[in-house]
mmCIF file of C-alpha atoms in Angstrom:
data_model
loop_
_atom_site.group_PDB
_atom_site.id
_atom_site.type_symbol
_atom_site.label_atom_id
_atom_site.label_comp_id
_atom_site.label_asym_id
_atom_site.label_seq_id
_atom_site.Cartn_x
_atom_site.Cartn_y
_atom_site.Cartn_z
ATOM 1 C CA MET A 1 -27.316 -53.001 -15.242
ATOM 2 C CA SER A 2 -25.721 -52.195 -18.577
ATOM 3 C CA PRO A 3 -21.993 -51.609 -18.906
ATOM 4 C CA ASP A 4 -20.970 -47.957 -18.870
ATOM 5 C CA THR A 5 -19.216 -47.785 -22.214
ATOM 6 C CA HIS A 6 -18.455 -44.079 -21.751
ATOM 7 C CA ALA A 7 -16.500 -44.546 -18.511
ATOM 8 C CA PRO A 8 -12.750 -43.962 -18.888
ATOM 9 C CA THR A 9 -12.060 -47.369 -17.354
ATOM 10 C CA ALA A 10 -14.530 -49.348 -19.468
ATOM 11 C CA ALA A 11 -11.735 -50.682 -21.684
ATOM 12 C CA ARG A 12 -9.838 -51.892 -18.628
ATOM 13 C CA ARG A 13 -12.914 -53.659 -17.287
ATOM 14 C CA ALA A 14 -13.517 -55.285 -20.661
ATOM 15 C CA ALA A 15 -9.911 -56.534 -20.771
ATOM 16 C CA MET A 16 -10.282 -57.836 -17.219
ATOM 17 C CA VAL A 17 -13.434 -59.735 -18.173
ATOM 18 C CA ARG A 18 -11.763 -61.297 -21.213
ATOM 19 C CA ARG A 19 -8.919 -62.475 -18.994
ATOM 20 C CA LEU A 20 -11.331 -63.879 -16.406
ATOM 21 C CA GLU A 21 -13.235 -65.732 -19.126
ATOM 22 C CA THR A 22 -10.035 -67.269 -20.487
ATOM 23 C CA ASP A 23 -8.115 -67.961 -17.287
ATOM 24 C CA SER A 24 -10.648 -68.131 -14.454
ATOM 25 C CA GLY A 25 -13.740 -69.785 -15.878
ATOM 26 C CA LEU A 26 -16.087 -66.775 -15.937
ATOM 27 C CA THR A 27 -19.138 -68.096 -17.783
ATOM 28 C CA ASP A 28 -22.214 -66.699 -16.000
ATOM 29 C CA PRO A 29 -23.612 -63.993 -18.311
ATOM 30 C CA ARG A 30 -25.159 -61.997 -15.444
ATOM 31 C CA LEU A 31 -21.925 -61.996 -13.483
ATOM 32 C CA ARG A 32 -20.021 -61.071 -16.624
ATOM 33 C CA GLU A 33 -22.317 -58.081 -17.068
ATOM 34 C CA ALA A 34 -21.737 -57.117 -13.434
ATOM 35 C CA PHE A 35 -17.952 -57.182 -13.864
ATOM 36 C CA LEU A 36 -18.331 -54.940 -16.903
ATOM 37 C CA SER A 37 -20.583 -52.443 -15.159
ATOM 38 C CA VAL A 38 -19.205 -52.124 -11.617
ATOM 39 C CA ARG A 39 -16.510 -49.434 -11.553
ATOM 40 C CA ARG A 40 -13.758 -50.835 -9.373
ATOM 41 C CA GLU A 41 -12.015 -47.475 -9.141
ATOM 42 C CA VAL A 42 -14.918 -46.236 -7.004
ATOM 43 C CA LEU A 43 -14.724 -49.168 -4.588
ATOM 44 C CA LEU A 44 -10.911 -49.267 -4.458
ATOM 45 C CA PRO A 45 -9.770 -45.618 -4.537
ATOM 46 C CA HIS A 46 -6.368 -46.430 -3.040
ATOM 47 C CA ALA A 47 -4.100 -49.447 -2.605
ATOM 48 C CA TYR A 48 -1.121 -50.421 -0.498
ATOM 49 C CA VAL A 49 1.833 -52.041 -2.252
ATOM 50 C CA ARG A 50 4.291 -54.025 -0.171
ATOM 51 C CA VAL A 51 7.877 -52.856 -0.612
ATOM 52 C CA SER A 52 9.617 -55.123 1.926
ATOM 53 C CA GLY A 53 10.665 -58.643 1.078
ATOM 54 C CA PRO A 54 9.415 -61.797 2.870
ATOM 55 C CA GLY A 55 10.000 -61.930 6.612
ATOM 56 C CA ALA A 56 10.603 -58.201 7.074
ATOM 57 C CA ASP A 57 9.407 -56.720 10.364
ATOM 58 C CA PRO A 58 8.303 -53.976 10.384
ATOM 59 C CA ILE A 59 6.986 -54.047 6.844
ATOM 60 C CA ASP A 60 7.521 -51.157 4.421
ATOM 61 C CA TRP A 61 4.542 -50.192 2.283
ATOM 62 C CA ARG A 62 3.734 -47.628 -0.388
ATOM 63 C CA LEU A 63 0.226 -46.184 -0.666
ATOM 64 C CA LEU A 64 -1.056 -45.544 -4.178
ATOM 65 C CA ASP A 65 -3.620 -42.743 -4.348
ATOM 66 C CA GLY A 66 -5.851 -43.228 -7.362
ATOM 67 C CA SER A 67 -6.568 -39.505 -7.567
ATOM 68 C CA HIS A 68 -2.886 -38.578 -7.879
ATOM 69 C CA PRO A 69 -1.575 -38.374 -11.465
ATOM 70 C CA ASP A 70 1.761 -39.960 -10.553
ATOM 71 C CA ASP A 71 0.002 -43.025 -9.119
ATOM 72 C CA ARG A 72 -2.944 -43.359 -11.452
ATOM 73 C CA GLU A 73 -1.620 -45.773 -14.084
ATOM 74 C CA GLU A 74 -0.035 -48.142 -11.597
ATOM 75 C CA TRP A 75 -3.171 -48.017 -9.424
ATOM 76 C CA LEU A 76 -5.534 -48.673 -12.355
ATOM 77 C CA GLU A 77 -3.410 -51.591 -13.494
ATOM 78 C CA LEU A 78 -3.418 -53.055 -9.991
ATOM 79 C CA ILE A 79 -7.127 -52.754 -9.224
ATOM 80 C CA HIS A 80 -8.045 -54.384 -12.558
ATOM 81 C CA SER A 81 -5.582 -57.235 -12.049
ATOM 82 C CA ASP A 82 -6.215 -60.585 -10.383
ATOM 83 C CA GLU A 83 -4.486 -59.421 -7.204
ATOM 84 C CA SER A 84 -6.034 -58.874 -3.790
ATOM 85 C CA ILE A 85 -6.038 -55.121 -3.105
ATOM 86 C CA LEU A 86 -4.688 -54.080 0.305
ATOM 87 C CA LEU A 87 -6.711 -51.217 1.749
ATOM 88 C CA GLN A 88 -6.375 -50.779 5.515
ATOM 89 C CA ARG A 89 -3.685 -51.213 8.162
ATOM 90 C CA ASP A 90 -4.608 -51.919 11.762
ATOM 91 C CA GLY A 91 -8.179 -50.629 11.424
ATOM 92 C CA GLU A 92 -6.979 -47.123 10.504
ATOM 93 C CA PRO A 93 -9.320 -44.296 9.375
ATOM 94 C CA LEU A 94 -9.805 -44.372 5.612
ATOM 95 C CA ASP A 95 -10.737 -40.774 4.823
ATOM 96 C CA ALA A 96 -7.279 -39.143 4.771
ATOM 97 C CA LEU A 97 -4.583 -41.722 4.151
ATOM 98 C CA PRO A 98 -1.156 -40.276 3.340
ATOM 99 C CA ARG A 99 0.143 -41.093 -0.124
ATOM 100 C CA GLY A 100 3.614 -42.572 -0.421
ATOM 101 C CA PRO A 101 5.858 -44.675 1.837
ATOM 102 C CA VAL A 102 4.721 -45.880 5.258
ATOM 103 C CA THR A 103 6.242 -48.386 7.663
ATOM 104 C CA GLY A 104 4.727 -50.919 10.024
ATOM 105 C CA GLY A 105 1.276 -52.255 10.682
ATOM 106 C CA HIS A 106 -0.610 -55.272 9.403
ATOM 107 C CA MET A 107 -3.397 -55.357 6.840
ATOM 108 C CA THR A 108 -6.863 -55.592 8.365
ATOM 109 C CA SER A 109 -8.915 -55.234 5.189
ATOM 110 C CA MET A 110 -8.409 -56.145 1.571
ATOM 111 C CA SER A 111 -10.370 -57.149 -1.495
ATOM 112 C CA THR A 112 -10.565 -60.786 -2.521
ATOM 113 C CA TYR A 113 -8.288 -62.327 -5.150
ATOM 114 C CA THR A 114 -10.390 -61.752 -8.293
ATOM 115 C CA PRO A 115 -10.452 -65.342 -9.671
ATOM 116 C CA ALA A 116 -11.692 -66.469 -6.244
ATOM 117 C CA THR A 117 -14.485 -63.896 -6.484
ATOM 118 C CA VAL A 118 -15.506 -65.362 -9.847
ATOM 119 C CA GLU A 119 -15.473 -68.909 -8.498
ATOM 120 C CA THR A 120 -17.432 -67.998 -5.377
ATOM 121 C CA LEU A 121 -20.149 -65.902 -6.979
ATOM 122 C CA GLN A 122 -20.697 -68.447 -9.734
ATOM 123 C CA ALA A 123 -21.011 -71.170 -7.092
ATOM 124 C CA MET A 124 -23.688 -69.043 -5.410
ATOM 125 C CA ARG A 125 -25.827 -69.241 -8.596
ATOM 126 C CA LEU A 126 -27.059 -65.679 -8.277
ATOM 127 C CA GLU A 127 -30.285 -64.626 -9.962
ATOM 128 C CA PRO A 128 -32.320 -61.413 -10.077
ATOM 129 C CA GLY A 129 -34.718 -61.035 -7.171
ATOM 130 C CA GLN A 130 -32.722 -63.054 -4.651
ATOM 131 C CA ARG A 131 -31.876 -61.668 -1.214
ATOM 132 C CA TYR A 132 -28.106 -61.731 -0.754
ATOM 133 C CA LEU A 133 -26.035 -61.429 2.442
ATOM 134 C CA GLU A 134 -22.279 -60.828 2.500
ATOM 135 C CA LEU A 135 -20.536 -61.452 5.827
ATOM 136 C CA GLY A 136 -17.312 -59.493 6.148
ATOM 137 C CA PRO A 137 -17.631 -57.576 2.849
ATOM 138 C CA GLY A 138 -14.560 -55.372 3.402
ATOM 139 C CA PRO A 139 -14.567 -52.731 0.636
ATOM 140 C CA GLY A 140 -17.657 -54.320 -0.905
ATOM 141 C CA VAL A 141 -16.410 -55.605 -4.277
ATOM 142 C CA SER A 142 -18.242 -58.958 -4.081
ATOM 143 C CA LEU A 143 -21.255 -57.227 -2.552
ATOM 144 C CA ALA A 144 -21.376 -54.736 -5.419
ATOM 145 C CA LEU A 145 -21.153 -57.485 -8.036
ATOM 146 C CA ALA A 146 -23.898 -59.481 -6.301
ATOM 147 C CA ALA A 147 -26.104 -56.392 -6.010
ATOM 148 C CA ALA A 148 -25.680 -55.734 -9.726
ATOM 149 C CA VAL A 149 -27.118 -59.208 -10.360
ATOM 150 C CA THR A 150 -29.836 -59.492 -7.719
ATOM 151 C CA GLY A 151 -31.244 -55.964 -8.075
ATOM 152 C CA PRO A 152 -31.825 -52.853 -5.931
ATOM 153 C CA GLY A 153 -32.449 -53.206 -2.219
ATOM 154 C CA LEU A 154 -31.744 -56.944 -2.087
ATOM 155 C CA ALA A 155 -28.055 -57.145 -1.142
ATOM 156 C CA ALA A 156 -26.672 -56.425 2.318
ATOM 157 C CA GLY A 157 -23.365 -56.780 4.134
ATOM 158 C CA VAL A 158 -22.330 -57.053 7.778
ATOM 159 C CA GLU A 159 -18.890 -55.573 8.506
ATOM 160 C CA ARG A 160 -17.237 -55.625 11.916
ATOM 161 C CA ASP A 161 -14.987 -52.611 11.328
ATOM 162 C CA GLY A 162 -17.080 -49.454 11.545
ATOM 163 C CA ARG A 163 -14.671 -47.405 9.455
ATOM 164 C CA MET A 164 -14.621 -49.977 6.682
ATOM 165 C CA ALA A 165 -18.415 -50.314 6.822
ATOM 166 C CA ALA A 166 -18.830 -46.560 6.330
ATOM 167 C CA PHE A 167 -16.172 -46.535 3.584
ATOM 168 C CA ALA A 168 -17.886 -49.353 1.679
ATOM 169 C CA GLN A 169 -21.353 -47.834 2.094
ATOM 170 C CA HIS A 170 -20.190 -44.462 0.790
ATOM 171 C CA ASN A 171 -18.655 -46.031 -2.306
ATOM 172 C CA LEU A 172 -21.611 -48.329 -2.977
ATOM 173 C CA ASP A 173 -23.896 -45.286 -2.781
ATOM 174 C CA ARG A 174 -21.717 -43.522 -5.340
ATOM 175 C CA LEU A 175 -22.306 -46.477 -7.668
ATOM 176 C CA GLY A 176 -26.073 -46.262 -7.122
ATOM 177 C CA LEU A 177 -26.399 -49.969 -6.370
ATOM 178 C CA ASP A 178 -28.792 -49.649 -3.390
ATOM 179 C CA ALA A 179 -26.861 -52.170 -1.290
ATOM 180 C CA ALA A 180 -26.627 -51.722 2.486
ATOM 181 C CA VAL A 181 -23.633 -52.292 4.767
ATOM 182 C CA ILE A 182 -24.209 -52.359 8.514
ATOM 183 C CA GLN A 183 -21.654 -52.519 11.290
ATOM 184 C CA GLY A 184 -21.959 -55.668 13.362
ATOM 185 C CA ASP A 185 -20.493 -59.017 14.304
ATOM 186 C CA ALA A 186 -20.602 -61.125 11.156
ATOM 187 C CA LEU A 187 -20.693 -64.281 13.291
ATOM 188 C CA GLU A 188 -24.233 -63.305 14.260
ATOM 189 C CA GLY A 189 -25.316 -62.817 10.661
ATOM 190 C CA HIS A 190 -27.948 -60.142 10.045
ATOM 191 C CA PRO A 191 -30.817 -60.973 12.460
ATOM 192 C CA ALA A 192 -32.784 -57.852 11.536
ATOM 193 C CA GLY A 193 -32.503 -58.649 7.846
ATOM 194 C CA GLY A 194 -34.797 -61.661 7.815
ATOM 195 C CA MET A 195 -34.079 -64.674 5.609
ATOM 196 C CA PHE A 196 -31.655 -64.692 2.698
ATOM 197 C CA ASP A 197 -31.554 -66.761 -0.471
ATOM 198 C CA ARG A 198 -27.780 -66.523 -0.742
ATOM 199 C CA ILE A 199 -25.267 -66.059 2.095
ATOM 200 C CA HIS A 200 -21.557 -65.695 1.495
ATOM 201 C CA SER A 201 -18.860 -65.286 4.122
ATOM 202 C CA GLY A 202 -15.690 -63.418 3.215
ATOM 203 C CA ILE A 203 -14.053 -64.605 6.448
ATOM 204 C CA GLY A 204 -12.923 -68.082 7.387
ATOM 205 C CA VAL A 205 -14.529 -69.694 10.427
ATOM 206 C CA PRO A 206 -13.582 -72.934 12.214
ATOM 207 C CA ARG A 207 -17.231 -73.950 12.253
ATOM 208 C CA VAL A 208 -20.326 -72.509 10.567
ATOM 209 C CA PRO A 209 -22.222 -70.295 13.049
ATOM 210 C CA GLN A 210 -25.725 -71.384 13.940
ATOM 211 C CA ALA A 211 -27.143 -67.945 13.090
ATOM 212 C CA TRP A 212 -25.997 -68.200 9.468
ATOM 213 C CA VAL A 213 -27.822 -71.469 8.870
ATOM 214 C CA GLU A 214 -30.946 -70.218 10.626
ATOM 215 C CA GLN A 215 -31.071 -67.176 8.318
ATOM 216 C CA LEU A 216 -30.884 -69.295 5.144
ATOM 217 C CA ALA A 217 -34.169 -69.344 3.254
ATOM 218 C CA PRO A 218 -35.686 -72.496 1.678
ATOM 219 C CA GLY A 219 -33.891 -73.145 -1.616
ATOM 220 C CA GLY A 220 -30.952 -71.103 -0.337
ATOM 221 C CA ARG A 221 -27.175 -71.569 -0.600
ATOM 222 C CA LEU A 222 -24.547 -70.610 1.985
ATOM 223 C CA LEU A 223 -20.836 -70.639 1.148
ATOM 224 C CA THR A 224 -17.928 -70.147 3.551
ATOM 225 C CA THR A 225 -14.335 -71.148 4.192
ATOM 226 C CA LEU A 226 -13.838 -73.551 7.072
ATOM 227 C CA ALA A 227 -10.530 -72.385 8.500
ATOM 228 C CA THR A 228 -8.137 -74.838 10.081
ATOM 229 C CA ARG A 229 -5.093 -73.771 12.073
ATOM 230 C CA THR A 230 -2.921 -74.187 8.986
ATOM 231 C CA PRO A 231 -3.289 -71.852 5.986
ATOM 232 C CA SER A 232 -1.964 -74.752 3.890
ATOM 233 C CA TRP A 233 -5.172 -76.780 3.870
ATOM 234 C CA PRO A 234 -8.478 -74.844 3.941
ATOM 235 C CA GLY A 235 -11.905 -76.218 3.178
ATOM 236 C CA GLN A 236 -14.967 -74.779 1.486
ATOM 237 C CA LEU A 237 -18.336 -75.503 3.066
ATOM 238 C CA LEU A 238 -21.485 -75.346 0.957
ATOM 239 C CA VAL A 239 -24.728 -75.429 2.944
ATOM 240 C CA THR A 240 -28.061 -75.694 1.164
ATOM 241 C CA ARG A 241 -31.601 -75.658 2.484
ATOM 242 C CA THR A 242 -34.061 -77.638 0.385
ATOM 243 C CA GLU A 243 -37.480 -76.263 -0.462
ATOM 244 C CA THR A 244 -38.865 -78.486 2.303
ATOM 245 C CA GLY A 245 -36.427 -77.017 4.838
ATOM 246 C CA ARG A 246 -33.895 -79.849 5.138
ATOM 247 C CA ILE A 247 -30.269 -78.742 5.659
ATOM 248 C CA GLU A 248 -27.544 -80.385 3.571
ATOM 249 C CA ALA A 249 -23.833 -79.522 3.771
ATOM 250 C CA VAL A 250 -20.740 -80.592 1.846
ATOM 251 C CA LEU A 251 -17.090 -79.827 2.701
ATOM 252 C CA THR A 252 -14.515 -79.719 -0.102
ATOM 253 C CA GLY A 253 -10.758 -79.249 0.240
ATOM 254 C CA ARG A 254 -9.499 -76.213 -1.620
ATOM 255 C CA PRO A 255 -6.138 -74.767 -2.726
ATOM 256 C CA ARG A 256 -6.941 -71.490 -0.978
ATOM 257 C CA GLY A 257 -9.531 -69.892 1.256
ATOM 258 C CA TYR A 258 -10.429 -66.663 3.001
ATOM 259 C CA ARG A 259 -8.421 -65.292 5.898
ATOM 260 C CA PRO A 260 -9.789 -66.433 9.265
ATOM 261 C CA MET A 261 -11.895 -64.358 11.595
ATOM 262 C CA LEU A 262 -10.297 -61.861 13.957
ATOM 263 C CA GLY A 263 -8.854 -63.582 16.994
ATOM 264 C CA TYR A 264 -8.129 -66.811 15.109
ATOM 265 C CA ARG A 265 -4.437 -67.553 14.870
ATOM 266 C CA TRP A 266 -2.842 -69.533 12.071
ATOM 267 C CA LEU A 267 0.239 -71.597 12.748
ATOM 268 C CA ASN A 268 3.384 -71.067 10.691
ATOM 269 C CA ALA A 269 6.696 -72.816 10.218
ATOM 270 C CA VAL A 270 8.895 -69.750 9.765
ATOM 271 C CA GLY A 271 10.200 -69.740 13.331
ATOM 272 C CA HIS A 272 11.479 -73.312 12.940
ATOM 273 C CA ARG A 273 13.215 -73.025 9.559
ATOM 274 C CA ALA A 274 16.712 -72.351 10.908
ATOM 275 C CA ARG A 275 16.500 -75.218 13.410
ATOM 276 C CA ILE A 276 15.165 -77.636 10.801
ATOM 277 C CA LYS A 277 17.996 -76.737 8.460
ATOM 278 C CA GLU A 278 20.522 -77.318 11.247
ATOM 279 C CA ASP A 279 18.918 -80.568 12.447
ATOM 280 C CA PRO A 280 16.377 -82.110 10.029
ATOM 281 C CA GLY A 281 15.866 -85.037 12.389
ATOM 282 C CA THR A 282 16.550 -88.763 12.740
ATOM 283 C CA PRO A 283 16.190 -90.672 9.452
ATOM 284 C CA ARG A 284 13.960 -93.721 9.174
ATOM 285 C CA PRO A 285 12.498 -95.656 6.225
ATOM 286 C CA THR A 286 8.989 -94.959 4.948
ATOM 287 C CA ARG A 287 6.826 -96.391 2.207
ATOM 288 C CA LEU A 288 4.591 -93.353 2.160
ATOM 289 C CA VAL A 289 4.454 -91.351 -1.029
ATOM 290 C CA PRO A 290 2.172 -88.468 -0.029
ATOM 291 C CA PRO A 291 -0.694 -87.621 -2.355
ATOM 292 C CA ALA A 292 -0.147 -84.762 -4.764
ATOM 293 C CA ASP A 293 -0.584 -81.183 -3.617
ATOM 294 C CA ASP A 294 -3.885 -81.008 -5.511
ATOM 295 C CA ALA A 295 -5.347 -84.033 -3.659
ATOM 296 C CA TYR A 296 -7.329 -81.530 -1.617
ATOM 297 C CA GLY A 297 -9.653 -84.172 -0.172
ATOM 298 C CA PHE A 298 -6.647 -85.776 1.525
ATOM 299 C CA TRP A 299 -5.084 -82.577 2.797
ATOM 300 C CA ILE A 300 -8.272 -81.199 4.352
ATOM 301 C CA ALA A 301 -8.595 -84.508 6.237
ATOM 302 C CA ALA A 302 -4.969 -84.156 7.360
ATOM 303 C CA ALA A 303 -5.689 -80.657 8.668
ATOM 304 C CA TYR A 304 -8.236 -82.105 11.096
ATOM 305 C CA LEU A 305 -6.891 -85.582 11.819
ATOM 306 C CA MET A 306 -3.331 -84.415 12.511
ATOM 307 C CA PRO A 307 -4.206 -81.056 14.088
ATOM 308 C CA ASN A 308 -1.881 -78.131 14.700
ATOM 309 C CA VAL A 309 0.477 -79.137 11.883
ATOM 310 C CA VAL A 310 1.519 -76.723 9.148
ATOM 311 C CA ARG A 311 3.383 -77.360 5.930
ATOM 312 C CA ASP A 312 6.354 -75.224 4.910
ATOM 313 C CA PHE A 313 5.857 -74.783 1.173
ATOM 314 C CA GLN A 314 9.173 -72.936 0.901
ATOM 315 C CA ALA A 315 11.161 -76.048 1.845
ATOM 316 C CA GLU A 316 13.007 -78.063 -0.825
ATOM 317 C CA THR A 317 11.217 -81.298 0.117
ATOM 318 C CA MET A 318 7.943 -81.846 1.949
ATOM 319 C CA THR A 319 8.328 -80.446 5.452
ATOM 320 C CA LEU A 320 5.599 -80.661 8.089
ATOM 321 C CA VAL A 321 5.909 -78.802 11.373
ATOM 322 C CA ALA A 322 3.972 -78.997 14.644
ATOM 323 C CA PRO A 323 5.262 -75.692 16.102
ATOM 324 C CA GLU A 324 3.565 -76.008 19.477
ATOM 325 C CA ASP A 325 5.029 -79.476 19.981
ATOM 326 C CA ASP A 326 8.516 -78.602 18.712
ATOM 327 C CA SER A 327 8.236 -81.468 16.227
ATOM 328 C CA TRP A 328 8.750 -81.831 12.487
ATOM 329 C CA ALA A 329 9.176 -84.264 9.623
ATOM 330 C CA VAL A 330 11.290 -83.754 6.494
ATOM 331 C CA ALA A 331 10.732 -86.115 3.567
ATOM 332 C CA GLY A 332 13.334 -87.693 1.293
ATOM 333 C CA PRO A 333 14.158 -86.429 -1.171
ATOM 334 C CA GLY A 334 12.805 -89.452 -3.005
ATOM 335 C CA ASP A 335 14.982 -92.064 -1.312
ATOM 336 C CA GLY A 336 12.389 -93.873 0.787
ATOM 337 C CA THR A 337 13.377 -92.125 3.979
ATOM 338 C CA VAL A 338 11.986 -89.415 6.212
ATOM 339 C CA ARG A 339 13.682 -87.476 8.991
ATOM 340 C CA VAL A 340 11.665 -86.877 12.147
ATOM 341 C CA HIS A 341 12.332 -84.707 15.180
ATOM 342 C CA GLY A 342 10.626 -84.083 18.488
ATOM 343 C CA PRO A 343 8.194 -85.827 20.809
ATOM 344 C CA ARG A 344 5.470 -85.990 18.173
ATOM 345 C CA ASP A 345 5.970 -88.275 15.158
ATOM 346 C CA VAL A 346 4.277 -86.095 12.588
ATOM 347 C CA TRP A 347 5.138 -88.438 9.719
ATOM 348 C CA ALA A 348 3.569 -91.443 11.457
ATOM 349 C CA GLU A 349 0.392 -89.401 11.787
ATOM 350 C CA LEU A 350 0.507 -88.603 8.067
ATOM 351 C CA GLU A 351 0.934 -92.304 7.261
ATOM 352 C CA ASP A 352 -2.117 -93.079 9.408
ATOM 353 C CA VAL A 353 -4.237 -90.385 7.728
ATOM 354 C CA GLN A 354 -3.313 -91.667 4.283
ATOM 355 C CA ALA A 355 -4.245 -95.242 5.227
ATOM 356 C CA ARG A 356 -7.607 -94.069 6.549
ATOM 357 C CA TRP A 357 -8.201 -91.861 3.502
ATOM 358 C CA GLU A 358 -7.404 -94.736 1.143
ATOM 359 C CA GLY A 359 -9.719 -97.009 3.138
ATOM 360 C CA ALA A 360 -12.557 -94.513 2.779
ATOM 361 C CA GLY A 361 -12.170 -94.505 -1.013
ATOM 362 C CA ARG A 362 -9.946 -91.440 -1.472
ATOM 363 C CA PRO A 363 -12.813 -88.966 -1.018
ATOM 364 C CA ASP A 364 -12.726 -85.486 -2.540
ATOM 365 C CA GLN A 365 -15.753 -84.283 -0.563
ATOM 366 C CA TYR A 366 -17.239 -84.875 2.865
ATOM 367 C CA VAL A 367 -20.806 -84.751 4.138
ATOM 368 C CA VAL A 368 -21.322 -82.510 7.164
ATOM 369 C CA ASP A 369 -24.188 -83.328 9.521
ATOM 370 C CA LEU A 370 -25.746 -80.055 10.710
ATOM 371 C CA SER A 371 -28.898 -81.627 12.125
ATOM 372 C CA ASP A 372 -27.929 -80.350 15.578
ATOM 373 C CA LEU A 373 -26.708 -76.803 14.979
ATOM 374 C CA ALA A 374 -25.812 -76.330 18.630
ATOM 375 C CA GLY A 375 -24.048 -79.690 18.948
ATOM 376 C CA PRO A 376 -21.115 -81.327 17.142
ATOM 377 C CA HIS A 377 -20.963 -80.894 13.356
ATOM 378 C CA VAL A 378 -19.830 -84.344 12.244
ATOM 379 C CA VAL A 379 -17.864 -84.605 8.981
ATOM 380 C CA THR A 380 -17.934 -87.995 7.226
ATOM 381 C CA ALA A 381 -16.873 -89.783 4.046
ATOM 382 C CA GLY A 382 -17.460 -93.459 3.391
ATOM 383 C CA ALA A 383 -19.456 -95.846 5.532
ATOM 384 C CA GLY A 384 -19.001 -98.618 8.029
ATOM 385 C CA PRO A 385 -15.657 -99.437 9.654
ATOM 386 C CA HIS A 386 -13.728 -97.599 6.917
ATOM 387 C CA ALA A 387 -15.569 -94.311 7.311
ATOM 388 C CA LEU A 388 -13.372 -91.239 7.683
ATOM 389 C CA THR A 389 -14.888 -88.872 10.222
ATOM 390 C CA TRP A 390 -14.117 -85.949 12.518
ATOM 391 C CA ALA A 391 -15.803 -82.926 14.127
ATOM 392 C CA PRO A 392 -14.658 -79.298 13.659
ATOM 393 C CA PRO A 393 -13.860 -77.480 16.912
ATOM 394 C CA PRO A 394 -16.620 -75.483 18.640
ATOM 395 C CA LEU A 395 -16.868 -71.874 17.519
ATOM 396 C CA THR A 396 -16.843 -70.733 21.144
ATOM 397 C CA ALA A 397 -13.305 -72.105 21.518
ATOM 398 C CA VAL A 398 -11.981 -69.335 19.248
ATOM 399 C CA PRO A 399 -11.091 -66.126 21.086
ATOM 400 C CA ARG A 400 -12.760 -63.046 19.654
ATOM 401 C CA GLN A 401 -10.982 -59.754 19.242
ATOM 402 C CA ALA A 402 -12.851 -56.630 20.282
ATOM 403 C CA PRO A 403 -14.008 -54.474 17.352
#
C-alpha cells in the first residue's frame, strides 16, 4: 500500500515515522510503509485524557472528539505521538461518546504504546502473503499495520468486547484493508480461522494457551506477554514452530508488557506506602547489591521465584512489598543495610534469587519447554545443579471475567 500523500495528516504520519526511526528502531521498510499509509485518525477518532493526578478516585477525564474543531489539534498531536490512546471506559458503547469532562470509570480498551508496536511487529518478521492473527486487537492499530504488510484477507483479530470489535471492524473497513475482527474469547484463539503464520497477543497471559500454539503454522512465530502478578517485571514469550513442526519457546525479561487479561489482578504497593514510611522495618546488614533495573533476566526470575512481590518504583530507595503477606523490605540507602518487616523476609528471598541467578550464569533468556501443552510449562536456564528453573501457574487458575 502506498502512502496517501494527499491526506491532510500525511505530514504528521511522516514526522511520526521519522521519530520512530530515530528513537524507536523502526527499520523494516514494509512496516515503515504501513505506518505512512495507515490513517490513525480513522482508527482513533476520539481519545480520553486523564485530568486527575496519581491516586485520585474517582478519576476525572476529558474526552477529545477528533471531529470537533476545538479538539482537533490536540487530538491529532496525541494520536500521532508515542502515547497509548485511551478509548473506552468500563466497556461503554462507542458510537455516541460525550465530548468534554467525565468522571469515574476505568479504561477497558486502549491502543498500544507506539514504540512497543514497532518493536513487536518487527519481531514478528511480517511478510506479504502471511496469515496474521491478533488476539485482543482493541481499536485495531497493530492489526491495521499488519494487514497493510501481509495483504488483503490475511489478517484477523479476536476481540472479547463486542462493542470494541464492531468499532474496530467499522474503522478497518473505512480504511479498505480487508481485515476481519470477530467477537470471541482470545484465550481460545481463532479455531475457525485455521492455521496462522504469525500470532500476536495484545493481552498478557500467565501462561500461553494451548489453542494458540496449536494454531501456529510450520515456520510460524507467536509473540505474547507472560504476565506475572507484578507489573514491575513482565516477560515476553516468543514461540516458534519449525518447518518440521517442532515447538521452540524463549522467555525474555522486558521493561514493559501488555496489560493482563480480564480477571487477572496485579498487585500494587500503594496501600502500604503510608505504613512503610511510618515503620520501614527492622534494620539488618546485607551484602546484596541488587542487579540494575535493566537486568531484566534477573527480575523476571524474581517475579516467579519470589511470587506475589511488587516493587514500588516511587520509593526513594529500592522497596519490595508482599501486600498479601503484610511484609516489605526497604534497602539502604547505600549503607550495607536493609530494613525488613513482617512474617515474610522478602529481602532474604531476593538474596537467594540473586545467588541462584549468578550460579546459572546470569541468564538474559530462558528456554520454555512446551512439549506437553496441557501439562507444566517448565522454564529453564543453565544446566545441572546450578540450573535456574520454575513453572508458570496454570491458566485455569486465573479467574475469567464475563464478557
